[in-house]
């Protein structure tokens, strides 16, 4: 029986130019770190990109959180200890005060039509609602993007981020870890997302996906627009439960 619905954030609940946002984030963070350390900004930017790719790696065997892995790679690449209290405070201040202002212009951040109604519908059906966003950035970055979408942490039972996750999408280990924190198995959850690759667990682990993107993935339990999801949700849940 379905007990929880997990939502992706970027281009699912929130419309934005994700590439532009990540570029702005890296540019700003790298500039701060360059001024503090004397290292070249371009080298720090490259280290961030490599660290994020490593966090998403399929062949990871470590048990570090994604944030710990990112910190270790940036330290190896640039000699900058992101977990040093002074540097950590600087990045935290940047993420709390600067990142929330990055949603305008080329980033074009705005709520997806029907997103609030879909989240409210999940809670209204007595199900648990959680935010399973790809966990390669911090909770502060998640909070900023949630706010752009019109949400807060209080709207979700759990939010994934780099600090509380040891794997990333689309790997089954990530989904199993996330569902486990809710006290559930993947087969008791539905994933809602727009990414035909990342929002479908690989390899399959029992998690079914409701697709709200522009492709037509054959694995989707249901495919449509976010604006249609709230009204379709009861039938989707009934279908998922009937297939067990």
GROMACS .gro file of C-alpha atoms in nm:
model
  244
    1UNK     CA    1   0.000   0.000   0.000
    2UNK     CA    2   0.123   0.346  -0.085
    3UNK     CA    3   0.207   0.539   0.232
    4UNK     CA    4   0.407   0.833   0.097
    5UNK     CA    5   0.455   1.050  -0.210
    6UNK     CA    6   0.803   1.186  -0.279
    7UNK     CA    7   0.839   1.499  -0.489
    8UNK     CA    8   1.136   1.615  -0.688
    9UNK     CA    9   1.194   1.991  -0.664
   10UNK     CA   10   1.366   2.139  -0.970
   11UNK     CA   11   1.130   2.159  -1.270
   12UNK     CA   12   0.875   1.953  -1.076
   13UNK     CA   13   0.749   2.181  -0.797
   14UNK     CA   14   0.972   2.468  -0.909
   15UNK     CA   15   1.022   2.602  -1.260
   16UNK     CA   16   1.376   2.732  -1.306
   17UNK     CA   17   1.686   2.729  -1.522
   18UNK     CA   18   1.879   2.485  -1.302
   19UNK     CA   19   2.201   2.512  -1.502
   20UNK     CA   20   2.202   2.889  -1.459
   21UNK     CA   21   2.134   2.859  -1.086
   22UNK     CA   22   2.417   2.612  -1.030
   23UNK     CA   23   2.652   2.829  -1.236
   24UNK     CA   24   2.562   3.132  -1.024
   25UNK     CA   25   2.611   2.935  -0.706
   26UNK     CA   26   2.952   2.798  -0.806
   27UNK     CA   27   3.071   3.135  -0.933
   28UNK     CA   28   2.976   3.312  -0.612
   29UNK     CA   29   3.105   3.046  -0.374
   30UNK     CA   30   3.429   3.010  -0.570
   31UNK     CA   31   3.483   3.385  -0.563
   32UNK     CA   32   3.451   3.392  -0.185
   33UNK     CA   33   3.684   3.098  -0.142
   34UNK     CA   34   3.936   3.244  -0.387
   35UNK     CA   35   3.954   3.570  -0.192
   36UNK     CA   36   3.984   3.385   0.139
   37UNK     CA   37   4.247   3.135   0.025
   38UNK     CA   38   4.441   3.303  -0.254
   39UNK     CA   39   4.357   3.013  -0.487
   40UNK     CA   40   4.242   3.065  -0.845
   41UNK     CA   41   3.865   3.094  -0.882
   42UNK     CA   42   3.863   2.881  -1.197
   43UNK     CA   43   4.036   2.595  -1.014
   44UNK     CA   44   3.781   2.608  -0.733
   45UNK     CA   45   3.494   2.609  -0.983
   46UNK     CA   46   3.642   2.302  -1.152
   47UNK     CA   47   3.677   2.129  -0.815
   48UNK     CA   48   3.310   2.194  -0.735
   49UNK     CA   49   3.203   2.044  -1.067
   50UNK     CA   50   3.418   1.735  -1.011
   51UNK     CA   51   3.288   1.697  -0.656
   52UNK     CA   52   2.924   1.708  -0.766
   53UNK     CA   53   2.990   1.451  -1.037
   54UNK     CA   54   3.161   1.226  -0.783
   55UNK     CA   55   2.867   1.256  -0.544
   56UNK     CA   56   2.641   1.127  -0.822
   57UNK     CA   57   2.877   0.843  -0.912
   58UNK     CA   58   2.733   0.495  -0.965
   59UNK     CA   59   3.036   0.308  -0.833
   60UNK     CA   60   3.069   0.480  -0.495
   61UNK     CA   61   3.150   0.247  -0.207
   62UNK     CA   62   3.222   0.504   0.065
   63UNK     CA   63   2.981   0.579   0.350
   64UNK     CA   64   3.046   0.951   0.360
   65UNK     CA   65   2.760   1.192   0.325
   66UNK     CA   66   2.755   1.374  -0.006
   67UNK     CA   67   2.869   1.690   0.171
   68UNK     CA   68   3.163   1.509   0.328
   69UNK     CA   69   3.263   1.371  -0.012
   70UNK     CA   70   3.233   1.714  -0.175
   71UNK     CA   71   3.444   1.867   0.103
   72UNK     CA   72   3.712   1.599   0.067
   73UNK     CA   73   3.739   1.641  -0.310
   74UNK     CA   74   3.761   2.020  -0.293
   75UNK     CA   75   4.030   1.986  -0.026
   76UNK     CA   76   4.227   1.741  -0.242
   77UNK     CA   77   4.190   1.959  -0.552
   78UNK     CA   78   4.245   2.302  -0.396
   79UNK     CA   79   4.366   2.257  -0.039
   80UNK     CA   80   4.061   2.443   0.095
   81UNK     CA   81   3.900   2.280   0.401
   82UNK     CA   82   3.529   2.356   0.365
   83UNK     CA   83   3.466   2.202   0.707
   84UNK     CA   84   3.698   2.450   0.880
   85UNK     CA   85   3.467   2.649   1.114
   86UNK     CA   86   3.564   2.988   0.970
   87UNK     CA   87   3.520   2.878   0.609
   88UNK     CA   88   3.202   2.686   0.690
   89UNK     CA   89   3.054   2.998   0.853
   90UNK     CA   90   3.145   3.204   0.546
   91UNK     CA   91   2.974   2.959   0.309
   92UNK     CA   92   2.673   2.931   0.541
   93UNK     CA   93   2.636   3.310   0.542
   94UNK     CA   94   2.662   3.314   0.161
   95UNK     CA   95   2.393   3.048   0.131
   96UNK     CA   96   2.160   3.219   0.380
   97UNK     CA   97   2.194   3.576   0.251
   98UNK     CA   98   2.306   3.567  -0.113
   99UNK     CA   99   2.166   3.245  -0.261
  100UNK     CA  100   1.800   3.333  -0.185
  101UNK     CA  101   1.840   3.635  -0.416
  102UNK     CA  102   1.958   3.425  -0.712
  103UNK     CA  103   1.613   3.328  -0.839
  104UNK     CA  104   1.557   3.624  -1.071
  105UNK     CA  105   1.692   3.704  -1.416
  106UNK     CA  106   1.826   3.414  -1.618
  107UNK     CA  107   1.739   3.163  -1.341
  108UNK     CA  108   1.367   3.246  -1.387
  109UNK     CA  109   1.252   3.069  -1.070
  110UNK     CA  110   0.877   3.049  -1.011
  111UNK     CA  111   0.629   2.795  -0.872
  112UNK     CA  112   0.503   2.527  -1.106
  113UNK     CA  113   0.132   2.550  -1.176
  114UNK     CA  114  -0.048   2.295  -0.961
  115UNK     CA  115   0.247   2.227  -0.730
  116UNK     CA  116   0.085   2.357  -0.411
  117UNK     CA  117  -0.239   2.178  -0.490
  118UNK     CA  118  -0.055   1.848  -0.546
  119UNK     CA  119   0.136   1.867  -0.217
  120UNK     CA  120  -0.181   1.960  -0.028
  121UNK     CA  121  -0.365   1.673  -0.196
  122UNK     CA  122  -0.107   1.423  -0.068
  123UNK     CA  123  -0.148   1.539   0.291
  124UNK     CA  124  -0.525   1.557   0.243
  125UNK     CA  125  -0.533   1.188   0.151
  126UNK     CA  126  -0.362   1.101   0.478
  127UNK     CA  127  -0.032   1.017   0.308
  128UNK     CA  128   0.317   1.135   0.397
  129UNK     CA  129   0.468   1.398   0.168
  130UNK     CA  130   0.848   1.429   0.133
  131UNK     CA  131   1.090   1.620  -0.087
  132UNK     CA  132   1.335   1.390  -0.266
  133UNK     CA  133   1.546   1.647  -0.449
  134UNK     CA  134   1.884   1.539  -0.587
  135UNK     CA  135   2.105   1.582  -0.276
  136UNK     CA  136   2.422   1.743  -0.405
  137UNK     CA  137   2.370   2.088  -0.250
  138UNK     CA  138   2.312   2.198   0.107
  139UNK     CA  139   1.989   2.229   0.301
  140UNK     CA  140   2.024   2.607   0.281
  141UNK     CA  141   2.022   2.584  -0.100
  142UNK     CA  142   1.718   2.358  -0.076
  143UNK     CA  143   1.545   2.612   0.149
  144UNK     CA  144   1.607   2.890  -0.102
  145UNK     CA  145   1.461   2.687  -0.387
  146UNK     CA  146   1.168   2.568  -0.176
  147UNK     CA  147   1.089   2.932  -0.099
  148UNK     CA  148   1.093   3.019  -0.469
  149UNK     CA  149   0.839   2.740  -0.520
  150UNK     CA  150   0.622   2.868  -0.235
  151UNK     CA  151   0.713   2.598   0.019
  152UNK     CA  152   0.901   2.558   0.347
  153UNK     CA  153   1.043   2.256   0.528
  154UNK     CA  154   0.717   2.235   0.723
  155UNK     CA  155   0.542   2.122   0.405
  156UNK     CA  156   0.746   1.800   0.399
  157UNK     CA  157   0.816   1.517   0.640
  158UNK     CA  158   1.173   1.491   0.506
  159UNK     CA  159   1.394   1.687   0.266
  160UNK     CA  160   1.704   1.532   0.112
  161UNK     CA  161   2.023   1.737   0.093
  162UNK     CA  162   2.399   1.688   0.072
  163UNK     CA  163   2.432   1.679   0.450
  164UNK     CA  164   2.184   1.396   0.513
  165UNK     CA  165   2.237   1.171   0.209
  166UNK     CA  166   2.514   0.929   0.115
  167UNK     CA  167   2.406   0.873  -0.246
  168UNK     CA  168   2.232   1.065  -0.524
  169UNK     CA  169   1.980   1.010  -0.801
  170UNK     CA  170   1.907   0.795  -0.992
  171UNK     CA  171   2.067   0.516  -0.791
  172UNK     CA  172   1.847   0.278  -0.595
  173UNK     CA  173   2.072   0.322  -0.290
  174UNK     CA  174   1.959   0.685  -0.268
  175UNK     CA  175   1.591   0.600  -0.287
  176UNK     CA  176   1.623   0.311  -0.042
  177UNK     CA  177   1.806   0.535   0.204
  178UNK     CA  178   1.550   0.815   0.169
  179UNK     CA  179   1.246   0.588   0.204
  180UNK     CA  180   1.411   0.413   0.498
  181UNK     CA  181   1.434   0.743   0.685
  182UNK     CA  182   1.056   0.766   0.651
  183UNK     CA  183   1.027   0.415   0.794
  184UNK     CA  184   0.908   0.282   0.459
  185UNK     CA  185   1.024   0.063   0.174
  186UNK     CA  186   1.044   0.201  -0.182
  187UNK     CA  187   0.741  -0.010  -0.278
  188UNK     CA  188   0.535   0.189  -0.026
  189UNK     CA  189   0.624   0.520  -0.193
  190UNK     CA  190   0.552   0.701  -0.517
  191UNK     CA  191   0.807   0.933  -0.675
  192UNK     CA  192   0.686   1.242  -0.863
  193UNK     CA  193   0.938   1.398  -1.098
  194UNK     CA  194   1.012   1.548  -1.437
  195UNK     CA  195   1.344   1.378  -1.513
  196UNK     CA  196   1.307   1.063  -1.722
  197UNK     CA  197   1.644   0.941  -1.593
  198UNK     CA  198   1.702   1.066  -1.239
  199UNK     CA  199   1.347   1.027  -1.109
  200UNK     CA  200   1.333   0.656  -1.192
  201UNK     CA  201   1.534   0.436  -0.957
  202UNK     CA  202   1.820   0.244  -1.116
  203UNK     CA  203   1.833  -0.046  -1.077
  204UNK     CA  204   1.466  -0.094  -0.998
  205UNK     CA  205   1.393  -0.123  -0.628
  206UNK     CA  206   1.014  -0.129  -0.613
  207UNK     CA  207   0.968   0.248  -0.634
  208UNK     CA  208   0.713   0.361  -0.891
  209UNK     CA  209   0.728   0.701  -1.057
  210UNK     CA  210   0.461   0.950  -1.155
  211UNK     CA  211   0.608   1.150  -1.442
  212UNK     CA  212   0.540   1.522  -1.494
  213UNK     CA  213   0.791   1.600  -1.769
  214UNK     CA  214   0.780   1.622  -2.148
  215UNK     CA  215   0.904   1.274  -2.244
  216UNK     CA  216   0.703   0.951  -2.247
  217UNK     CA  217   0.894   0.706  -2.026
  218UNK     CA  218   0.748   0.357  -2.046
  219UNK     CA  219   0.819   0.290  -1.678
  220UNK     CA  220   0.593   0.573  -1.558
  221UNK     CA  221   0.288   0.473  -1.354
  222UNK     CA  222   0.120   0.790  -1.484
  223UNK     CA  223   0.237   1.072  -1.710
  224UNK     CA  224   0.091   1.419  -1.735
  225UNK     CA  225   0.138   1.777  -1.623
  226UNK     CA  226   0.187   1.900  -1.268
  227UNK     CA  227  -0.125   2.112  -1.312
  228UNK     CA  228  -0.324   1.787  -1.355
  229UNK     CA  229  -0.171   1.587  -1.072
  230UNK     CA  230  -0.382   1.693  -0.774
  231UNK     CA  231  -0.707   1.585  -0.937
  232UNK     CA  232  -0.552   1.267  -1.077
  233UNK     CA  233  -0.384   1.160  -0.754
  234UNK     CA  234  -0.666   0.950  -0.602
  235UNK     CA  235  -0.689   0.737  -0.916
  236UNK     CA  236  -0.310   0.707  -0.934
  237UNK     CA  237  -0.290   0.584  -0.574
  238UNK     CA  238  -0.574   0.339  -0.637
  239UNK     CA  239  -0.396   0.205  -0.945
  240UNK     CA  240  -0.067   0.166  -0.757
  241UNK     CA  241  -0.236  -0.020  -0.473
  242UNK     CA  242  -0.426  -0.247  -0.710
  243UNK     CA  243  -0.102  -0.357  -0.878
  244UNK     CA  244   0.044  -0.498  -0.558
   0.00000   0.00000   0.00000
